[in-house]
Short mmCIF file of C-alpha atoms in Angstrom, two decimals:
data_model
loop_
_atom_site.label_atom_id
_atom_site.label_comp_id
_atom_site.label_asym_id
_atom_site.label_seq_id
_atom_site.Cartn_x
_atom_site.Cartn_y
_atom_site.Cartn_z
CA MET A 635 0.00 5.88 -5.95
CA PRO A 636 -0.16 3.09 -3.30
CA PHE A 637 3.16 2.31 -2.09
CA PRO A 638 4.84 -0.61 -3.70
CA PHE A 639 5.25 -2.70 -1.12
CA THR A 640 7.49 -6.01 -1.31
CA LEU A 641 5.86 -9.44 0.08
CA PRO A 642 8.00 -10.83 2.33
CA THR A 643 8.98 -14.52 2.01
CA THR A 644 9.20 -17.46 4.73
CA SER A 645 10.67 -20.68 5.38
CA SER A 646 9.25 -24.27 5.14
CA VAL A 647 7.74 -25.54 8.19
CA LEU A 648 5.98 -28.80 9.17
CA LEU A 649 3.15 -27.97 11.73
CA SER A 650 2.85 -31.41 12.72
CA ASP A 651 6.48 -30.72 14.61
CA PHE A 652 4.62 -28.53 16.37
CA PHE A 653 1.08 -29.36 16.90
CA GLU A 654 -1.06 -32.36 17.39
CA SER A 655 -4.70 -33.32 17.46
CA ALA A 656 -6.73 -36.12 18.82
CA THR A 657 -9.75 -35.35 17.44
CA HIS A 658 -9.33 -33.60 14.19
CA PRO A 659 -5.39 -35.25 13.58
CA SER A 660 -5.47 -34.23 9.82
CA LEU A 661 -5.57 -30.49 10.78
CA PRO A 662 -1.63 -30.16 11.04
CA LEU A 663 -1.01 -31.84 8.08
CA ALA A 664 -3.70 -29.89 5.98
CA ALA A 665 -2.44 -26.89 7.56
CA THR A 666 1.26 -27.52 6.45
CA THR A 667 0.32 -28.31 2.76
CA LYS A 668 -2.06 -25.08 2.66
CA ARG A 669 1.14 -23.22 4.04
CA SER A 670 3.62 -24.30 1.77
CA VAL A 671 1.53 -23.55 -1.02
CA LEU A 672 1.50 -19.97 0.18
CA LYS A 673 5.27 -20.34 0.69
CA ASP A 674 6.20 -21.03 -3.43
CA ALA A 675 3.91 -18.47 -4.33
CA LEU A 676 5.76 -15.91 -2.33
CA LYS A 677 9.36 -17.28 -3.59
CA LYS A 678 7.98 -17.23 -7.03
CA HIS A 679 6.85 -13.61 -7.11
CA LYS A 680 10.15 -12.55 -5.77
CA ARG A 681 11.79 -13.71 -8.51
CA LEU A 682 9.72 -12.55 -11.11
CA PRO A 683 10.56 -9.64 -13.14
CA PRO A 684 8.59 -6.32 -12.33
CA ARG A 685 6.69 -5.76 -14.76
CA ASP A 686 4.85 -9.52 -14.54
CA GLN A 687 4.57 -9.24 -10.66
CA ALA A 688 1.19 -7.70 -10.92
CA ALA A 689 -0.49 -10.68 -13.06
CA HIS A 690 0.99 -12.63 -10.46
CA LEU A 691 -0.91 -11.25 -7.64
CA PRO A 692 -4.26 -13.20 -7.67
CA ALA A 693 -2.17 -16.38 -7.08
CA ILE A 694 -0.88 -14.90 -3.78
CA GLN A 695 -3.94 -13.62 -3.00
CA SER A 696 -5.85 -17.36 -3.60
CA ALA A 697 -2.93 -18.73 -1.44
CA ILE A 698 -3.30 -16.40 1.41
CA VAL A 699 -6.81 -17.17 1.51
CA GLY A 700 -6.51 -20.83 1.60
CA TYR A 701 -4.36 -20.61 4.55
CA ILE A 702 -5.99 -18.53 6.69
CA PRO A 703 -8.81 -20.75 8.12
CA TYR A 704 -6.64 -23.63 8.62
CA LEU A 705 -4.18 -20.97 10.43
CA LEU A 706 -6.98 -19.30 12.60
CA ALA A 707 -8.33 -23.01 13.58
CA LEU A 708 -4.73 -23.68 14.81
CA ASN A 709 -4.92 -20.19 16.63
CA ALA A 710 -8.15 -21.03 18.26
CA ALA A 711 -7.61 -24.40 19.42
CA SER A 712 -4.46 -23.77 20.94
CA GLY A 713 -6.07 -21.38 22.99
CA PHE A 714 -8.76 -24.05 23.90
CA GLY A 715 -11.38 -22.24 21.81
CA ASP A 716 -13.95 -23.57 19.44
CA VAL A 717 -13.64 -23.70 15.85
CA GLY A 718 -16.58 -23.01 14.11
CA ILE A 719 -19.23 -25.13 16.12
CA GLU A 720 -17.00 -27.83 16.52
CA ARG A 721 -14.59 -28.38 19.74
CA VAL A 722 -10.62 -29.17 18.47
CA ASP A 723 -8.53 -30.54 20.71
CA LEU A 724 -4.82 -29.48 19.94
CA GLY A 725 -1.78 -30.17 21.82
CA VAL A 726 1.04 -28.31 21.49
CA LYS A 727 4.34 -30.10 21.69
CA LYS A 728 6.67 -27.04 21.49
CA PRO A 729 6.22 -23.52 20.52
CA LEU A 730 6.13 -22.97 16.54
CA GLU A 731 9.34 -21.65 14.99
CA VAL A 732 9.36 -20.01 11.65
CA GLU A 733 11.08 -17.31 9.44
CA TRP A 734 9.54 -14.37 7.97
CA ARG A 735 11.39 -11.87 6.00
CA SER A 736 11.41 -8.60 7.47
CA THR A 737 10.78 -6.34 4.61
CA LEU A 738 9.44 -2.99 6.19
CA SER A 739 12.68 -3.03 8.18
CA ALA A 740 15.08 0.02 7.71
CA THR A 741 18.59 -1.80 5.86
CA LEU A 742 21.91 -0.46 5.07
CA PRO A 743 21.96 0.23 1.34
CA GLY A 744 22.74 -2.91 -0.86
CA ARG A 745 21.93 -5.59 1.52
CA GLU A 746 18.60 -7.69 1.88
CA PRO A 747 16.17 -7.32 4.79
CA PRO A 748 16.80 -9.37 7.67
CA ARG A 749 14.75 -12.64 7.83
CA PRO A 750 14.13 -13.07 12.02
CA ARG A 751 13.20 -16.16 13.57
CA LEU A 752 10.00 -15.88 15.04
CA THR A 753 8.47 -17.61 18.43
CA GLY A 754 4.60 -18.08 18.36
CA LEU A 755 1.51 -18.36 16.38
CA HIS A 756 0.45 -14.51 16.62
CA HIS A 757 3.43 -13.60 14.66
CA GLU A 758 2.92 -16.02 12.04
CA THR A 759 -0.82 -14.56 11.78
CA ALA A 760 0.56 -11.54 12.09
CA PHE A 761 2.90 -11.52 8.99
CA ILE A 762 -0.04 -13.61 7.11
CA LEU A 763 -3.09 -11.02 7.86
CA SER A 764 -0.12 -8.17 7.08
CA THR A 765 0.77 -9.96 3.56
CA LEU A 766 -2.61 -10.26 2.67
CA ALA A 767 -3.04 -6.16 3.30
CA TYR A 768 -0.08 -5.50 1.15
CA THR A 769 -1.18 -7.75 -2.02
CA TYR A 770 -4.63 -6.02 -1.88
CA SER A 771 -2.29 -2.54 -1.67
CA LEU A 772 -0.34 -4.18 -5.05
CA LEU A 773 -3.92 -4.99 -6.70
CA ALA A 774 -5.03 -1.35 -6.23
CA ARG A 775 -1.78 -0.21 -7.49
CA SER A 776 -2.25 -2.32 -10.54
CA GLN A 777 -5.63 -1.11 -11.21
CA LEU A 778 -4.26 3.07 -10.97
CA ARG A 779 -1.45 2.07 -13.36
CA MET A 780 -3.93 2.00 -16.43
CA LEU A 781 -4.60 5.93 -15.70
CA HIS A 782 -0.71 6.84 -15.88
CA GLU A 783 -0.05 4.53 -19.02
CA ALA A 784 -0.13 6.10 -22.59
CA ILE A 785 -3.39 4.41 -23.34
CA THR A 786 -6.45 6.48 -23.94
CA LEU A 787 -9.30 5.14 -21.87
CA SER A 788 -12.98 5.84 -21.82
CA ALA A 789 -14.76 7.62 -18.98
CA GLU A 790 -16.20 4.14 -17.75
CA GLN A 791 -13.16 2.59 -17.83
CA ARG A 792 -11.40 5.22 -15.82
CA THR A 793 -14.20 5.01 -13.17
CA THR A 794 -14.21 1.32 -13.12
CA ALA A 795 -10.33 1.22 -12.66
CA ILE A 796 -10.62 3.52 -9.52
CA SER A 797 -13.68 2.24 -8.04
CA THR A 798 -11.86 -1.35 -8.13
CA ALA A 799 -8.43 0.14 -6.52
CA MET A 800 -10.81 1.83 -4.11
CA LYS A 801 -12.30 -1.44 -2.85
CA HIS A 802 -8.77 -3.12 -2.60
CA LEU A 803 -7.33 -0.02 -0.37
CA LEU A 804 -10.54 -0.18 2.20
CA GLU A 805 -9.99 -4.23 2.20
CA ALA A 806 -6.23 -3.68 2.96
CA ASN A 807 -7.31 -1.24 5.77
CA SER A 808 -9.95 -3.39 7.51
CA ILE A 809 -7.55 -6.53 7.75
CA HIS A 810 -5.01 -4.13 9.33
CA LYS A 811 -7.83 -2.81 11.63
CA TYR A 812 -8.65 -6.51 12.38
CA LEU A 813 -4.81 -7.17 13.10
CA LEU A 814 -4.55 -4.64 15.36
CA SER A 815 -7.56 -6.20 17.50
CA LEU A 816 -6.05 -9.40 18.26
CA PRO A 817 -5.07 -9.31 21.60
CA THR A 818 -1.42 -11.02 21.40
CA VAL A 819 -0.62 -9.05 18.53
CA SER A 820 -1.30 -5.60 19.86
CA ALA A 821 0.23 -6.58 23.41
CA ALA A 822 3.61 -8.35 21.75
CA LYS A 823 6.82 -7.07 22.93
CA ASP A 824 8.75 -8.69 20.86
CA ALA A 825 8.02 -8.11 17.41
CA PRO A 826 10.13 -7.42 14.60
CA PRO A 827 9.37 -3.56 13.11
CA ASP A 828 6.81 -5.06 10.17
CA ILE A 829 4.34 -6.34 12.70
CA GLN A 830 4.35 -3.84 15.69
CA PRO A 831 1.29 -2.45 16.82
CA SER A 832 2.28 1.00 15.54
CA THR A 833 3.49 -0.23 12.33
CA ILE A 834 0.29 -2.19 11.63
CA SER A 835 -1.84 1.33 12.65
CA ALA A 836 0.02 3.03 10.58
CA MET A 837 -0.21 0.71 7.31
CA ALA A 838 -4.26 1.06 8.32
CA SER A 839 -3.87 5.05 7.99
CA ILE A 840 -1.70 4.83 4.84
CA ALA A 841 -4.51 2.61 3.39
CA LEU A 842 -7.25 4.62 4.19
CA ALA A 843 -5.56 7.76 3.16
CA GLU A 844 -5.16 6.24 -0.15
CA ALA A 845 -8.46 5.36 -0.71
CA THR A 846 -10.03 8.46 0.27
CA LEU A 847 -7.44 10.22 -1.89
CA ILE A 848 -8.78 8.01 -4.77
CA VAL A 849 -12.28 9.36 -4.23
CA VAL A 850 -11.50 12.95 -5.75
CA SER A 851 -9.71 11.47 -8.75
CA LYS A 852 -12.43 9.58 -10.25
CA ASP A 853 -14.22 12.76 -10.58
CA ASP A 854 -11.32 15.12 -10.92
CA PRO A 855 -11.24 16.12 -14.72
CA TYR A 856 -8.07 18.04 -14.32
CA ALA A 857 -6.13 15.02 -13.41
CA ALA A 858 -7.36 12.92 -16.47
CA ALA A 859 -6.47 16.03 -18.42
CA VAL A 860 -2.96 16.26 -17.36
CA SER A 861 -2.90 12.73 -18.16
CA ASP A 862 -4.36 12.85 -21.36
CA ASP A 863 -1.88 15.31 -22.30
CA ARG A 864 0.63 13.29 -21.80
CA ASN A 865 -0.70 10.56 -24.57
CA GLU A 866 0.10 11.91 -27.94
CA SER A 867 -2.69 9.95 -29.39
CA ASN A 868 -5.60 11.72 -27.57
CA ARG A 869 -7.51 14.57 -29.13
CA ASP A 870 -10.07 15.11 -26.49
CA TRP A 871 -8.74 18.42 -25.47
CA MET A 872 -9.69 20.08 -29.13
CA PHE A 873 -13.54 20.29 -28.46
CA LYS A 874 -14.05 20.06 -24.49
CA ALA A 875 -12.24 21.73 -21.97
CA PRO A 876 -12.38 20.10 -18.03
CA SER A 877 -15.26 21.42 -15.75
CA ILE A 878 -15.94 20.61 -12.23
CA PRO A 879 -19.18 21.93 -10.52
CA LYS A 880 -18.57 24.57 -7.50
CA VAL A 881 -20.10 22.41 -4.71
CA ARG A 882 -17.87 19.54 -5.45
CA ALA A 883 -14.61 21.47 -5.72
CA HIS A 884 -15.40 22.68 -2.16
CA LEU A 885 -16.44 19.03 -1.21
CA PHE A 886 -13.38 17.69 -2.57
CA ALA A 887 -11.33 20.07 -0.77
CA ARG A 888 -12.40 18.68 2.56
CA ILE A 889 -12.13 15.01 1.83
CA CYS A 890 -8.40 15.78 0.75
CA LEU A 891 -7.81 17.25 3.74
CA ALA A 892 -8.98 14.26 5.91
CA ALA A 893 -6.56 11.96 3.95
CA ALA A 894 -4.09 14.09 4.68
CA ASP A 895 -5.00 13.69 8.18
CA HIS A 896 -4.88 10.28 8.27
CA ALA A 897 -1.40 10.28 6.09
CA GLY A 898 -0.07 12.34 8.90
CA GLN A 899 -1.11 9.93 11.74
CA ALA A 900 1.01 7.35 9.61
CA GLN A 901 3.95 9.45 9.31
CA GLY A 902 3.33 9.97 12.98
CA LEU A 903 3.82 6.33 13.71
CA LEU A 904 6.61 5.06 11.56
CA GLY A 905 9.60 6.15 13.57
CA PRO A 906 12.67 6.97 11.63
CA GLY A 907 15.76 4.56 11.68
CA ARG A 908 13.27 1.99 12.44
CA ILE A 909 11.23 1.58 9.45
CA ASP A 910 12.38 1.54 5.76
CA ALA A 911 13.10 5.46 4.83
CA ASP A 912 11.24 4.92 1.58
CA LEU A 913 8.19 4.18 3.20
CA VAL A 914 8.73 7.03 5.84
CA LYS A 915 9.05 9.47 3.23
CA TYR A 916 6.09 7.79 1.31
CA ALA A 917 3.89 8.58 3.97
CA ALA A 918 5.15 12.52 4.04
CA ASP A 919 4.81 12.74 0.68
CA LEU A 920 1.33 11.42 0.87
CA GLN A 921 0.13 14.17 2.96
CA ARG A 922 1.93 16.70 1.10
CA THR A 923 -0.15 15.50 -1.98
CA ALA A 924 -3.37 15.56 0.10
CA ARG A 925 -2.83 19.21 1.26
CA GLY A 926 -1.75 20.34 -1.94
CA LYS A 927 -4.65 18.66 -3.75
CA ALA A 928 -7.24 20.70 -1.35
CA ALA A 929 -5.39 23.82 -2.22
CA ARG A 930 -5.60 23.08 -5.61
CA PHE A 931 -9.80 22.30 -5.31
CA LEU A 932 -10.42 25.59 -3.05
CA ALA A 933 -8.46 27.48 -5.93
CA ILE A 934 -10.95 25.86 -8.31
CA ASP A 935 -13.97 27.12 -6.04
CA ALA A 936 -12.65 30.55 -5.60
CA GLU A 937 -12.17 31.03 -9.67
CA LEU A 938 -15.39 29.72 -10.08
CA SER A 939 -16.60 32.00 -7.87
CA GLY A 940 -15.29 34.74 -10.10
CA LYS A 941 -11.96 35.33 -7.76
CA THR A 942 -9.06 34.30 -10.05
CA GLY A 943 -6.76 36.47 -7.90
CA GLU A 944 -7.63 34.44 -5.03
CA GLY A 945 -7.88 31.24 -7.04
CA LEU A 946 -4.35 31.83 -7.79
CA ALA A 947 -3.32 32.66 -3.98
CA TRP A 948 -4.54 29.16 -3.66
CA LEU A 949 -2.46 27.39 -6.36
CA GLN A 950 0.29 29.22 -4.86
CA GLY A 951 -0.32 27.57 -1.35
CA ALA A 952 -0.65 24.66 -3.39
CA ARG A 953 2.72 24.63 -4.69
CA LYS A 954 4.05 25.39 -0.66
CA GLU A 955 2.38 22.71 0.40
CA LEU A 956 3.58 20.12 -2.12
CA GLY A 957 7.14 21.48 -1.21
CA LEU A 958 7.78 23.36 -4.36
CA ALA A 959 10.67 25.83 -4.52
CA PHE A 960 11.42 26.92 -7.74
CA GLU A 961 9.58 29.69 -9.72
CA VAL A 962 7.62 29.46 -12.72
CA LYS A 963 7.57 32.63 -15.47
CA ASP A 964 5.71 32.37 -18.54
CA GLY A 965 4.38 28.78 -18.27
CA GLN A 966 8.77 27.72 -17.78
CA ARG A 967 10.07 26.70 -14.68
CA LYS A 968 13.48 28.90 -13.53
CA GLY A 969 16.39 28.03 -11.59
CA LEU A 970 18.48 24.74 -10.62
CA LYS A 971 15.31 23.44 -8.50
CA GLY A 972 12.99 23.47 -11.54
CA LEU A 973 15.32 21.51 -13.63
CA LYS A 974 15.64 19.43 -11.00
CA GLN A 975 11.91 19.11 -10.88
CA SER A 976 11.40 18.21 -14.78
CA TRP A 977 14.11 15.60 -14.89
CA GLN A 978 12.51 14.01 -11.82
CA GLU A 979 9.32 13.97 -13.98
CA ARG A 980 10.85 12.70 -16.83
CA ARG A 981 12.66 10.04 -14.91
CA GLU A 982 9.13 8.89 -13.46
CA ASP A 983 7.37 8.67 -16.84
CA LYS A 984 10.44 6.45 -17.67
CA ARG A 985 9.69 3.98 -14.69
CA ILE A 986 5.95 3.92 -15.81
CA GLU A 987 7.03 2.83 -19.52
CA LYS A 988 9.34 0.12 -18.19
CA GLY A 989 7.21 -1.13 -15.41
CA GLY A 990 9.56 0.18 -12.58
CA GLU A 991 8.60 1.39 -9.00
CA TRP A 992 6.48 4.52 -9.99
CA GLY A 993 4.77 6.59 -7.43
CA MET A 994 6.82 6.68 -5.01
CA ASP A 995 6.32 10.18 -4.09
CA ALA A 996 2.56 9.62 -3.62
CA GLY A 997 1.39 11.39 -6.66
CA LYS A 998 3.21 14.46 -5.74
CA LEU A 999 4.61 15.05 -9.32
CA GLU A 1000 1.32 14.27 -11.25
CA GLU A 1001 -0.61 17.10 -8.45
CA THR A 1002 2.33 19.65 -9.67
CA ARG A 1003 1.66 19.24 -13.10
CA VAL A 1004 -1.99 20.27 -12.45
CA VAL A 1005 -1.43 22.98 -10.44
CA GLU A 1006 0.99 24.15 -13.00
CA MET A 1007 -1.64 23.63 -15.50
CA LEU A 1008 -3.92 25.51 -14.01
CA GLU A 1009 -1.34 28.36 -12.78
CA ALA A 1010 -0.60 29.39 -16.17
CA LYS A 1011 -4.11 29.26 -17.60
CA TRP A 1012 -5.28 31.69 -14.66
CA ASP A 1013 -2.24 33.88 -14.77
CA LYS A 1014 -2.39 34.53 -18.47
CA GLU A 1015 -6.26 35.22 -17.67
CA ASN A 1016 -5.64 37.56 -14.98
CA SER A 1017 -3.00 39.34 -16.80
CA THR A 1018 -4.95 40.20 -19.93
CA ILE A 1019 -8.76 40.11 -19.33
CA ASN A 1020 -9.74 40.70 -15.70
CA VAL A 1021 -7.21 41.47 -13.59
CA GLN A 1022 -7.30 40.91 -10.12
CA ILE A 1023 -4.89 41.44 -6.77
CA VAL A 1024 -3.33 38.18 -5.97
CA PRO A 1025 -3.59 38.27 -1.56
CA PRO A 1026 -0.49 36.17 -0.12
CA CYS A 1027 -1.35 32.50 0.39
CA GLU A 1028 -0.24 32.22 4.31
CA PRO A 1029 -3.54 33.39 5.45
CA LEU A 1030 -5.51 31.48 3.08
CA LEU A 1031 -3.86 28.19 4.08
CA ALA A 1032 -4.51 28.79 7.55
CA SER A 1033 -8.24 28.85 6.98
CA MET A 1034 -8.51 25.71 5.43
CA PRO A 1035 -11.67 23.64 6.50
CA SER A 1036 -11.58 20.80 8.32
CA GLY A 1037 -11.60 17.26 6.57
CA ARG A 1038 -14.51 15.28 5.70
CA GLU A 1039 -14.37 11.69 6.11
CA TYR A 1040 -15.98 9.88 2.98
CA HIS A 1041 -15.68 5.97 3.99
CA SER A 1042 -17.00 4.23 6.66
CA PRO A 1043 -14.71 0.61 5.99
CA GLN A 1044 -16.44 -2.58 7.08
CA PRO A 1045 -14.81 -4.69 9.60
CA TYR A 1046 -12.85 -7.91 7.93
CA VAL A 1047 -14.33 -11.02 8.12
CA PRO A 1048 -11.57 -13.68 7.97
CA PRO A 1049 -12.50 -17.04 5.83
CA GLN A 1050 -13.56 -19.98 8.83
CA LEU A 1051 -12.91 -23.65 8.06
CA ASP A 1052 -16.63 -25.00 6.81
CA ALA A 1053 -18.18 -28.28 8.12
CA GLY A 1054 -17.23 -30.29 5.09
CA THR A 1055 -13.75 -29.40 5.58
CA LEU A 1056 -13.95 -30.46 9.55
CA ALA A 1057 -15.41 -33.46 8.63
CA LEU A 1058 -12.48 -34.38 6.61
CA ILE A 1059 -9.57 -33.35 8.95
CA ARG A 1060 -11.39 -35.53 11.61
CA ALA A 1061 -10.07 -38.15 9.58
CA PRO A 1062 -6.58 -39.56 10.48
CA PRO A 1063 -3.64 -38.87 7.81
CA ASP A 1064 -2.61 -41.49 5.78
CA PRO A 1065 0.31 -42.94 7.24
CA GLU A 1066 2.22 -43.20 3.49
CA GLU A 1067 0.85 -39.71 2.81
CA ARG A 1068 3.33 -36.82 3.55
CA ALA A 1069 2.39 -32.74 3.83
CA PHE A 1070 3.47 -31.00 0.67
CA ARG A 1071 6.42 -29.04 1.74
CA GLY A 1072 6.99 -27.18 -1.23
CA ASP A 1073 8.95 -27.11 -4.56
CA GLU A 1074 10.76 -23.87 -4.03
CA ASP A 1075 14.00 -23.83 -2.14
CA ASP A 1076 14.08 -23.00 1.45
CA SER A 1077 17.15 -20.42 1.33
CA GLY A 1078 17.18 -17.64 3.62
CA ASP A 1079 19.07 -15.54 0.82
CA GLU A 1080 17.12 -15.63 -2.24
CA GLY A 1081 17.50 -12.99 -4.80
CA TYR A 1082 15.20 -10.37 -5.18
CA ALA A 1083 13.72 -8.75 -8.74
CA GLY A 1084 14.91 -5.35 -9.30
CA LYS A 1085 17.01 -5.45 -5.91
CA ARG A 1086 20.61 -4.84 -5.64
CA SER A 1087 22.60 -8.09 -3.77
CA GLU A 1088 24.40 -7.60 -1.04
CA PRO A 1089 28.12 -5.72 -1.78
CA VAL A 1090 31.42 -7.67 -1.59
CA GLY A 1091 32.85 -7.35 1.64
CA ALA A 1092 29.37 -6.79 3.69
CA PHE A 1093 28.99 -8.57 6.56
CA PRO A 1094 26.85 -11.24 6.23
CA GLY A 1095 23.15 -11.08 7.73
CA SER A 1096 22.46 -11.84 11.29
CA ARG A 1097 19.64 -14.12 12.25
CA HIS A 1098 17.55 -12.56 14.81
CA GLU A 1099 15.13 -14.42 17.02
CA TYR A 1100 11.88 -12.87 18.02
CA GLY A 1101 9.70 -14.21 21.48
CA ARG A 1102 12.46 -16.72 22.20
CA SER A 1103 12.17 -15.93 26.12
CA GLY A 1104 11.87 -18.04 29.33
CA THR A 1105 8.27 -16.89 30.05
CA SER A 1106 5.22 -18.96 28.30
CA GLN A 1107 4.20 -18.02 24.89
CA SER A 1108 0.40 -17.46 24.20
CA TYR A 1109 -0.51 -19.05 20.79
CA TYR A 1110 -3.76 -17.03 19.68
#
């Protein structure tokens, strides 16, 4: 369900061309080596087939975490601050210039995202930390993928996968929040769309909405039943039916509404035409899914109280929140819109099987299946056993309760250089030693796995520059 972010790539840079230190002369060289390892890891990741990229994410995470202490040391020292308990004297020869692929920017179909030239350490910091947050979201995505594959998971395996994914998403949220707390990042006026404060805030809201929505997935037997129903080897349906306590159903509805609020905030912050259209649509679908899921849980709450008619009305409200316009009769979808929905679900199933970009709808298709399963079951019971009038759904939707927050995200604590490392970089570098510049080429037109190449006849991508003004730059 988490959004399938495309990790950005970056250009090669020799930090000793921009910084020098009298007290820790090896700092720029060591930072260059760590950054080059990350640059190679990102470029290698882009060239991997989509199915193999998930296994490479820990390498990306390790490379970023290895570089962050050195980057933050340069940030602190360039602003005349201490690094840990030590004073680091850092001289700035010239403003740092580096290129990053702007993967969240809106682009024309068939063209690669731009790779703008950025000036200042604050832009470098923003891209590094944003990339780490995207990596955590992708790690959560790889965990949740197991729930949708054609394998039978035990209750313990399912809980472990969901709990791990939740932890990763909360970490992503904390990193985005930390990034917003940096004055030079939050106040930057010359940043590309990916690292503008509104985008970072939207990413934090999306991560928190996803983490909140996962809370109910851990104990939602109906979603698990629909997933198992697609697995031909599963036979659990023969001897047990899904059930959910009444109190938890109402609680889950309120948690889903809190997730919908976060997704709505993200949607408002992601302006159309500036950010990738897929991400803007995902935020809207995430809000729809959360509200549809909330209505479904309220339907379960009503049905457990013996109010089957009201429960069916809530399910109709769930269909409305999900944006489903087709009619269902006798368990079958009717009309062209029903056929289109069935086709979209089959295409989504094939994406999961092939390891493609599944879940771009934020779980809306999966929730649709759950709503239809309950609607078919309850409608049959209401028509034959306990006939109740089904009231209109609009007044019920207007009376939805307020959301209830579940998580209290902990602040992100970035890694810092320890005393041993600071002691090592006090030594002057070996005159014959050169910084590792990476094994991957530094082309700005690297191929993207699973992405279409630039069409023949298209205008070449322009190089944008950010932060190149006549005014002085801030380096923190």
